[in-house]
Short mmCIF file of C-alpha atoms in Angstrom, two decimals:
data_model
loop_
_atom_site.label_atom_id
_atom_site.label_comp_id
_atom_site.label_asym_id
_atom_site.label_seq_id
_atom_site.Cartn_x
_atom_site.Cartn_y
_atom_site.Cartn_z
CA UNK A 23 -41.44 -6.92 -52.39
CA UNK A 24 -39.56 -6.27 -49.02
CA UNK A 25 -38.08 -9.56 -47.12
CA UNK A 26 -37.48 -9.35 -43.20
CA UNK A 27 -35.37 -12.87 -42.22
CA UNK A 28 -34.62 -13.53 -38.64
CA UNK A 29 -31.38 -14.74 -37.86
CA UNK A 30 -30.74 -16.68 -35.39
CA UNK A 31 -27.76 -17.66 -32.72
CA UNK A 32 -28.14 -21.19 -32.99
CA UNK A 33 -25.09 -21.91 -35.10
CA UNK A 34 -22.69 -19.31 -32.55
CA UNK A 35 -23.84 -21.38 -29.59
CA UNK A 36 -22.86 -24.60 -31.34
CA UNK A 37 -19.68 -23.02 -32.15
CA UNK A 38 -19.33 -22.01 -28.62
CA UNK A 39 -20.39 -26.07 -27.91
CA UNK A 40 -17.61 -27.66 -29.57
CA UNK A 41 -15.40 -25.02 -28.61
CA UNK A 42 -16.10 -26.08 -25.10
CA UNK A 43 -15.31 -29.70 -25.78
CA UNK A 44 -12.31 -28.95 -27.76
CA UNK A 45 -10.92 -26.91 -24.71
CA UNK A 46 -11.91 -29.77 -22.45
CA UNK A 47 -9.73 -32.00 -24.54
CA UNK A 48 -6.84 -29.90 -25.06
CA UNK A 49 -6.20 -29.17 -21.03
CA UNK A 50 -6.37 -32.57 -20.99
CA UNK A 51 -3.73 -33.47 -22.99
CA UNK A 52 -1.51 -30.69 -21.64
CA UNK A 53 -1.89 -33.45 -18.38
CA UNK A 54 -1.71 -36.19 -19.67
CA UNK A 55 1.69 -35.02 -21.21
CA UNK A 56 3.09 -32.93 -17.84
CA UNK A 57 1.92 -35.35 -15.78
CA UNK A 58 3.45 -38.33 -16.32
CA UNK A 59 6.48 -36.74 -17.24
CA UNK A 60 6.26 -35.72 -13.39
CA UNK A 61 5.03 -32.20 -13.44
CA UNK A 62 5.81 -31.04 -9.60
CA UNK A 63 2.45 -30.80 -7.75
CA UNK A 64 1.98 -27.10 -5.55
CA UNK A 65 4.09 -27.01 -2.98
CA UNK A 66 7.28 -29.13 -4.28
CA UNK A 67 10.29 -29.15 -3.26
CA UNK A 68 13.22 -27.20 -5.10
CA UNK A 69 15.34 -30.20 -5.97
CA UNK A 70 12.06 -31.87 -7.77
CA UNK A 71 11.13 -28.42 -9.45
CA UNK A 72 14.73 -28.56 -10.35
CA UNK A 73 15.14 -32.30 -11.73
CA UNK A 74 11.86 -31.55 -13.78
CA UNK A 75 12.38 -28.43 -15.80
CA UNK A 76 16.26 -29.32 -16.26
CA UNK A 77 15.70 -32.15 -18.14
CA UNK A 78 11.42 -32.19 -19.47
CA UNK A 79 12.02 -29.22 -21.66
CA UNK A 80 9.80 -31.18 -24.32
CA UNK A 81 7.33 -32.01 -22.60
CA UNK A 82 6.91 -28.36 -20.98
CA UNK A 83 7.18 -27.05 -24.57
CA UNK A 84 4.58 -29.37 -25.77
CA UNK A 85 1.97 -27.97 -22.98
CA UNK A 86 2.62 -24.28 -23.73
CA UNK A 87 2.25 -24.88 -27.24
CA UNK A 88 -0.82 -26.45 -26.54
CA UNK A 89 -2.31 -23.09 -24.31
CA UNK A 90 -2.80 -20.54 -26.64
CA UNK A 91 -5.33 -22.54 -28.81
CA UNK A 92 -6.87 -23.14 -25.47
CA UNK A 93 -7.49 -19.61 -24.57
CA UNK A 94 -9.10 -19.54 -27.81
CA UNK A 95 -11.80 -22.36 -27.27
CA UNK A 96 -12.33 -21.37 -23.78
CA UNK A 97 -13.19 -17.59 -25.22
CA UNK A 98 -15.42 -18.95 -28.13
CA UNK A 99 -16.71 -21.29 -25.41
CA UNK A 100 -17.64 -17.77 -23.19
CA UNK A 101 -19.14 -15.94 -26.25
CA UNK A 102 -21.28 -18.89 -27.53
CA UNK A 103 -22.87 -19.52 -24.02
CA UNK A 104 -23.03 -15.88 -23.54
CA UNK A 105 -25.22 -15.27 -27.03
CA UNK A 106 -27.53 -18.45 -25.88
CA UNK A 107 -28.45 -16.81 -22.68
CA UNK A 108 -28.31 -12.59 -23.61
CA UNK A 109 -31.64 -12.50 -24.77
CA UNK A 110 -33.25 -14.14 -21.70
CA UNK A 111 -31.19 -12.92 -19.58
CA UNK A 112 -32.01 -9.11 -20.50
CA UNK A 113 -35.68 -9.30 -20.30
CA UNK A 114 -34.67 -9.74 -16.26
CA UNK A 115 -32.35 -7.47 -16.39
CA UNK A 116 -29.70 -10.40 -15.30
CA UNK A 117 -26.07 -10.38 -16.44
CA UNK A 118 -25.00 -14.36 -14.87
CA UNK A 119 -23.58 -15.07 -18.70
CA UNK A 120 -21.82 -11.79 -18.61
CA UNK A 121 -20.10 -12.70 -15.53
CA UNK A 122 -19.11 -16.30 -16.82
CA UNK A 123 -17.52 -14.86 -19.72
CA UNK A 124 -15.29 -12.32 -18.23
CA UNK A 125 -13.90 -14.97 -15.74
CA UNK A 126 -13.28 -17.10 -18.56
CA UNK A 127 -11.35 -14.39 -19.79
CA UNK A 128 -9.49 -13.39 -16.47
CA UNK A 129 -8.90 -17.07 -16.73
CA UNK A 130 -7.47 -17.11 -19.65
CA UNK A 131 -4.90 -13.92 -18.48
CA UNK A 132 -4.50 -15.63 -15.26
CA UNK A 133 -3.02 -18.99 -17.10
CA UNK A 134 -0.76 -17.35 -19.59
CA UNK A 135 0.70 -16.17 -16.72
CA UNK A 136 1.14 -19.66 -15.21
CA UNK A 137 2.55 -20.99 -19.15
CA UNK A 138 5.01 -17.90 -18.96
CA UNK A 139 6.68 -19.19 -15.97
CA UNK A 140 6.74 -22.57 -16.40
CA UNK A 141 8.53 -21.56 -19.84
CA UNK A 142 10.90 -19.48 -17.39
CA UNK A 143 11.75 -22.09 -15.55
CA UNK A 144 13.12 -24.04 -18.01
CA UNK A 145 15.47 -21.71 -18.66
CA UNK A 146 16.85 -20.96 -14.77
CA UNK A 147 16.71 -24.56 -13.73
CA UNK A 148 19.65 -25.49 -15.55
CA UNK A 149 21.49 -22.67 -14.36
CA UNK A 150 20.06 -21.04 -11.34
CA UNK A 151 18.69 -22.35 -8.56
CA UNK A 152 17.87 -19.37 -6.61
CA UNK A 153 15.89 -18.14 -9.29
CA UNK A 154 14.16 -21.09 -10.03
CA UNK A 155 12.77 -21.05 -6.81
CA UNK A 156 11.62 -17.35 -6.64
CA UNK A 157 9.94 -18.37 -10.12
CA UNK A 158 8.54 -21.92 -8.40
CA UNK A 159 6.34 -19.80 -5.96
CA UNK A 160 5.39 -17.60 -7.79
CA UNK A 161 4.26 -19.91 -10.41
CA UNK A 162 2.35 -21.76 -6.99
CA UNK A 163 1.07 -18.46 -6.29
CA UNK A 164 -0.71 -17.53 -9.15
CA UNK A 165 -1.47 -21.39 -10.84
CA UNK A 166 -3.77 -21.41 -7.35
CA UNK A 167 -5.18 -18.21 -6.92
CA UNK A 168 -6.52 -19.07 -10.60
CA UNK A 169 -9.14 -20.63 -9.21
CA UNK A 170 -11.44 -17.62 -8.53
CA UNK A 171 -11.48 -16.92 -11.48
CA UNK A 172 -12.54 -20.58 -12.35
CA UNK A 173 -15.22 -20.01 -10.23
CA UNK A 174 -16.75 -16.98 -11.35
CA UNK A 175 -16.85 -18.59 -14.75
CA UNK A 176 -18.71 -21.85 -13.34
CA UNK A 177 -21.22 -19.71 -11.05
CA UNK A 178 -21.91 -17.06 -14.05
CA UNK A 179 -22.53 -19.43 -16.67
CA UNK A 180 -24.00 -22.01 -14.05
CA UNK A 181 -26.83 -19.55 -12.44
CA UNK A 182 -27.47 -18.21 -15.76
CA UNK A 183 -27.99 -21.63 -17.51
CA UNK A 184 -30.15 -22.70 -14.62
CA UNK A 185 -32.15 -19.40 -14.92
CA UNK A 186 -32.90 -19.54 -18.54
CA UNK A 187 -34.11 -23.16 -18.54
CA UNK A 188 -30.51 -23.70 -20.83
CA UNK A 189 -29.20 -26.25 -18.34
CA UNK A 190 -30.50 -28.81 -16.08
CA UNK A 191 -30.77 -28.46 -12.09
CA UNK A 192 -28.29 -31.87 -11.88
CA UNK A 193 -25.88 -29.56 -14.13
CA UNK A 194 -26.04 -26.66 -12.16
CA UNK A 195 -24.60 -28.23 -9.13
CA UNK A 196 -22.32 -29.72 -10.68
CA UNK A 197 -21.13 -26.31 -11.45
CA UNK A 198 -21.97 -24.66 -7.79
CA UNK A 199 -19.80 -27.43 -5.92
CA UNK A 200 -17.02 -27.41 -8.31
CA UNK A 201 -16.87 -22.83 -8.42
CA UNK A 202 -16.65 -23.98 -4.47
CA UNK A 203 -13.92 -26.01 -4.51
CA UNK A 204 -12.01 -23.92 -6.74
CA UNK A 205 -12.69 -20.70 -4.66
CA UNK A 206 -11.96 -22.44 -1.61
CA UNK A 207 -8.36 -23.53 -2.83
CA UNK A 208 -7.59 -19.87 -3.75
CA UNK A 209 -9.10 -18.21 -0.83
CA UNK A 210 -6.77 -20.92 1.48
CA UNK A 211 -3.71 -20.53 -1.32
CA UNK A 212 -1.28 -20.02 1.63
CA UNK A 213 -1.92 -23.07 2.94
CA UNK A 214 -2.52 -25.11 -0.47
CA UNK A 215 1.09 -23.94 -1.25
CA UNK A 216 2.83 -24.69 1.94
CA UNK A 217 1.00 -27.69 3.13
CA UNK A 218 -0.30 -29.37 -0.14
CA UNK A 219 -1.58 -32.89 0.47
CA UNK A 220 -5.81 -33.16 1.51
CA UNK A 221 -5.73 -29.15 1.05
CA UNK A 222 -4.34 -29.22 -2.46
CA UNK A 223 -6.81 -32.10 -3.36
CA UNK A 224 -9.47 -28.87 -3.27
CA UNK A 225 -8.20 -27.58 -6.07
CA UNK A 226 -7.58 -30.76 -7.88
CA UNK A 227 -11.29 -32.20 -7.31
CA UNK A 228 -12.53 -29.06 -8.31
CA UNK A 229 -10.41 -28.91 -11.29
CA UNK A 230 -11.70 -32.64 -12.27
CA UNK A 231 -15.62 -31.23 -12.22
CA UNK A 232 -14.89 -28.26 -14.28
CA UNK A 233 -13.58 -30.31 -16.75
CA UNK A 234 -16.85 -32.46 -16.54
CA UNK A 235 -19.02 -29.42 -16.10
CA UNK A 236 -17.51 -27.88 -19.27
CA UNK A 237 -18.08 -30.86 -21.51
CA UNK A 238 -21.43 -31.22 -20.61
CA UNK A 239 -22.17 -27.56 -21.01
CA UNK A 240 -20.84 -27.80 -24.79
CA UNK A 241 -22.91 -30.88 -25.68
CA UNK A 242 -26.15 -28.72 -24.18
CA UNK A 243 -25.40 -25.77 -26.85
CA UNK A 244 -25.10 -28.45 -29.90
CA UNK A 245 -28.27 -29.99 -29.15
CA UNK A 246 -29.79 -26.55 -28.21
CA UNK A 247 -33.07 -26.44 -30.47
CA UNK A 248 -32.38 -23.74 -33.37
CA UNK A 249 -34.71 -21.18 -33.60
CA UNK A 250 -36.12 -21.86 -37.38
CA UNK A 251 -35.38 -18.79 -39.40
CA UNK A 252 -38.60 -16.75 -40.02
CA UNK A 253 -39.04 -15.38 -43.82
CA UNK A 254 -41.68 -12.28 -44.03
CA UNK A 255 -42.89 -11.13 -47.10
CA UNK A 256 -44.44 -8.03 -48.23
CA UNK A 257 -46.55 -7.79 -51.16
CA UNK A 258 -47.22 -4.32 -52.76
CA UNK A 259 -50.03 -4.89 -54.38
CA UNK A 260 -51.88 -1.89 -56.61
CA UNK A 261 -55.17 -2.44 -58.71
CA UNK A 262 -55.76 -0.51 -61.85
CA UNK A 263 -59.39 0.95 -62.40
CA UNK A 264 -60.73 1.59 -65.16
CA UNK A 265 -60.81 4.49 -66.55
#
């Protein structure tokens, strides 16, 4: 007796699901922490940058300590939506979840980069101003040219939800106007950085619906319907005649 049993990717996605909600919350904190502890906005002046990272070590410690477990949600995030939407995806011959998941990733790379400065900065702003600045815009620099790779991640992973029937239309904008927004603050990054204000709310709008977007993506792979596990058996079966 042979058995054939068909797994399935049902529990991955779900994986991927909370994963997604998990990273959701944990940016979140990191802003509700930085934030109110007055976290410069792009384009600051060098006094604030200054005043911030001379004396909110803690709280700047508390949001990098928070990134790396991130990184790791947002990835398991990538992989899980990626498994729910391979298999449909190849009979097209369509890679959209392939494309979300490596700008999660770039994403990811992208950030650490971000963390690494900020981490930098509390180090010079004590002691050196000139380099805090040099370190200030470059930390502008790449924190909004991040967005592109926000937005590849919300127009693979949108497109390719839409496409597979995973996500809902409603959803899918969502997604669209938010990749928009965030591609639009990177593409204008010169002027984000030097003129902030209405330009910089691009980024921070677009920032806001990826959050939403992300969430809601996680709670559609937990409820995703499992495929139930198919058990086949084979019966050898041999009759004796008689003799």
């Amino acid at each position: 007796m042979s058995h054939q049993v068909k797994l399935t990717t049902s529990g991955f996605s779900r994986l991927g699901g909370m994963a997604a909600i998990g990273f959701a919350a944990m940016i979140t904190l990191g802003n509700v922490i930085m934030v109110p502890a007055g976290m410069p906005l792009t384009g600051a002046e060098a006094g604030e940058v200054t005043e911030f990272f001379s004396t909110q070590g803690t709280a700047v410690g508390i949001g990098s300590a928070l990134a790396p477990g991130a990184w790791i949600l947002a990835t398991l995030f990538g992989a899980g939506a990626f498994v729910a939407l391979r298999r449909s995806e190849h009979g097209r011959g369509e890679a959209w979840s392939l494309l979300g998941l490596a700008g999660l990733v770039l994403q990811n790379v992208t950030f650490a980069g971000v963390v690494a400065i900020r981490l930098a900065l509390t180090s010079t702003a004590p002691h050196d101003p000139s380099a805090t600045a040099g370190l200030w815009a470059l930390h502008d620099a790449v924190f909004t040219l991040n967005g592109t790779f926000l937005a590849l991640a919300l127009l693979g992973l949108s497109v390719g939800g839409l496409r597979t029937g995973l996500t809902r239309p409603w959803h899918t904008c969502l997604g669209l106007l938010a990749a928009v927004l965030q591609f639009s603050s990177a593409t204008l990054a010169h002027w984000v950085i030097d003129n902030g204000g209405a330009m910089g709310l691009l980024g921070l709008v677009g920032w806001l619906l990826w959050v939403v977007w992300i969430v809601g993506y996680g709670i559609t792979l937990i409820r995703r319907n499992p495929i139930v596990p198919v058990r086949r058996f084979t019966h050898d079966r041999t009759s004796a005649a008689p003799a």
